[in-house]
Amino acid sequence: MKILVGLKHVPDTETKVKVADDGVSLVEAGIKFVMSPYDEYAVEEALKLKEAAGEGEVLLVCAGPESATATLRQGLAMGADRAVLIQDPRFDRADGLVRASALASVATQESPDLVLLGKQGVGTDESQTVPMLGELLDLPHVSAVGTLEIVDGRFTAHREIEGAVEVMEGSLPAILGCEKGLNEPRYASLKGIMQAKKKTIDVRSAADAGIEDGALGEGKMVVWEKLDLPAPRSGARILEGEIDDQVVELVRCLREEEKVI
Amino acid sequence: MGANVLVFAERREGSLKRPALEALSAARSAADILGGSVVVLALGSGAAAHAEELGKHGADRLLTAEAPWLDMYVPEAYAATLAAAAGDVDAGLVLVPATSMGKDMAPRVAAALKTGMLSDVTDLEASADGTLRCTRPVFSGKANAIVAIPAARPAVASLRPNVFPVKETGGGAAETGSVEPALAEDKVRVRAVRLEKPAEAELDVAEASVIVSGGRGIKGAENFKLIRELAEPLGAAVGASRAVVDAGWIAHSHQVGQTGKVVSPNLYIACGISGAIQHLAGMSSSKVIVAINKDPEAPIFKIADYGIVGDLFEVVPKLAEAVRNLNS
């Protein structure tokens, strides 16, 4: 079974967001970039499926800047076999369709049996790549998969929806977006890290992936105009006195002043 | 492309979902600016029965494909039919609720139309020249991005639920018409086969107006009963920090924060949660925040409105009792 895993290189979730002077970019100094947390579930699931089958290949693909090599190395260290970086620093805020097209170019070449991604890249939080990739490759997709079973080329995926679990059934090849809880991602072993250093990363340009230069620049369909920080909150009124009195005062405030209970 | 606005009206088990009416109300305002009409697409048996309710909320026309095999969610067929309708009605704008169904479907529609899409928006503004400009939270709400689609048509946007107000416009029943599903049933390669509902329906943090959350300070899975005892009289959902979800004390569906759910209830009560950045990102847009923590230096107090510095094992039961007394 050949499995392609799409990865995104994103700011760590502990990042404090600061807006740069241009009013729309992030101040990147001091930010740690990591593999998008949901992508770890995709890598783990791919490795588990390969191990269970006793054969196969796990291929990582990332569209991102040169520094995204670190995210690909992490995936290789976890146990993936190969990695492709479609290198361009402008992918982060590119149109969803352009990012999906970059991944699609590799998928078309490699014809995987299954494509796994995180359900979303944290940061821009768009959740567009999984369904778009399905359309571009003319394959079925399911986003936010919480449990997955594959038997004889057919899959059953459970996904959490409002107040229920939706059970999806379909056929491979397919594009699946992974939700937290799908599995327990492994840590890279020391041996894995050493081996990953020896693996080469196939670096391609956006043009190699069939993306015209304009699509990442002047020709973007979605324009990021501004990044605003929410108004800061003023800090808590710390209640005083005996705990019993504090509780009484809190309930009074919530009912009479805030009118929320 | 035209000035018409196409809305996807999500149905579950034959009922129209409220976020569909929210999207419809936003569509009406946009269509009035663009000078076009509002067309709604609804799928599955009995969809035409919503003509009156949709008309009352601003729909001019209702297109339906009533094939029973569309009663449950069929991603490829739903997306193809909405994309085809966008062409048929000459839509300049396509709006979809950013529910679990809409999030799964709308990007596929945008890809089919080779156009731009804005996900999970919380504010939407159409200009007379057709530009769509939206606000959307990024970094799970640590920042808001203002993003626009100036030229690509139709522009596609998914609208975050519980943000856009539902407005009645006083219109009569929408004019109905039927369309064929844009994909034949035998071409479908994935579909929803059933919904599994928990035996005891638990309120979802994403839909709750009050949330009581527990963090590492509760010390063990068994102590979530304390949180539940406070949640119950408040009619609240039970939330949790990432630390306790990762420790296996409660299911991921309860997690609030950057790798969980982003919530903005009227009241959020954080018990034993110190306030890691990734947790704050998920709840700091709540209207009123109460923090209960024994560490007066905990970051949660910086964003809370009310704080009690104390042992949650003492404070939470007393608060639960006070709320029960209030109710009786």
Coordinates of C-alpha atoms in Angstrom, one line a residue, chain A residues 221-222, chain B residues 1-4 34 86-87 90-94 109-110 112-117 125-133 148-156:
Chain A
M221 CA -7.7 35.0 -5.7
V222 CA -7.8 35.6 -1.9
Chain B
M1 CA -20.6 36.2 -13.1
G2 CA -23.8 37.6 -11.7
A3 CA -25.2 39.3 -8.7
N4 CA -27.1 36.4 -7.3
L34 CA -25.2 43.3 -5.1
A86 CA -23.8 28.1 -8.9
G87 CA -23.4 28.1 -12.7
D90 CA -25.2 32.7 -12.3
A91 CA -24.1 33.2 -8.7
G92 CA -21.6 35.8 -7.8
L93 CA -21.4 34.5 -4.2
V94 CA -21.9 31.1 -2.7
V109 CA -17.3 23.2 -4.4
A110 CA -14.7 26.0 -4.6
A112 CA -14.8 22.5 -8.7
L113 CA -15.5 26.1 -9.6
K114 CA -11.8 26.9 -9.7
T115 CA -12.4 29.9 -7.4
G116 CA -11.3 31.5 -4.1
M117 CA -12.8 30.6 -0.8
E125 CA -19.4 42.4 3.6
A126 CA -20.3 42.5 0.0
S127 CA -19.5 45.6 -2.1
A128 CA -21.6 46.8 -5.1
D129 CA -18.6 45.9 -7.4
G130 CA -18.9 42.3 -6.2
T131 CA -15.9 42.2 -3.9
L132 CA -16.3 39.9 -0.9
R133 CA -14.5 41.0 2.2
A148 CA -11.0 39.7 0.4
I149 CA -11.9 38.1 -2.9
P150 CA -11.8 41.0 -5.3
A151 CA -12.2 39.3 -8.7
A152 CA -12.7 35.6 -8.6
R153 CA -16.3 34.6 -9.2
P154 CA -18.3 33.2 -7.7
A155 CA -16.6 33.9 -4.4
V156 CA -17.2 31.1 -1.9

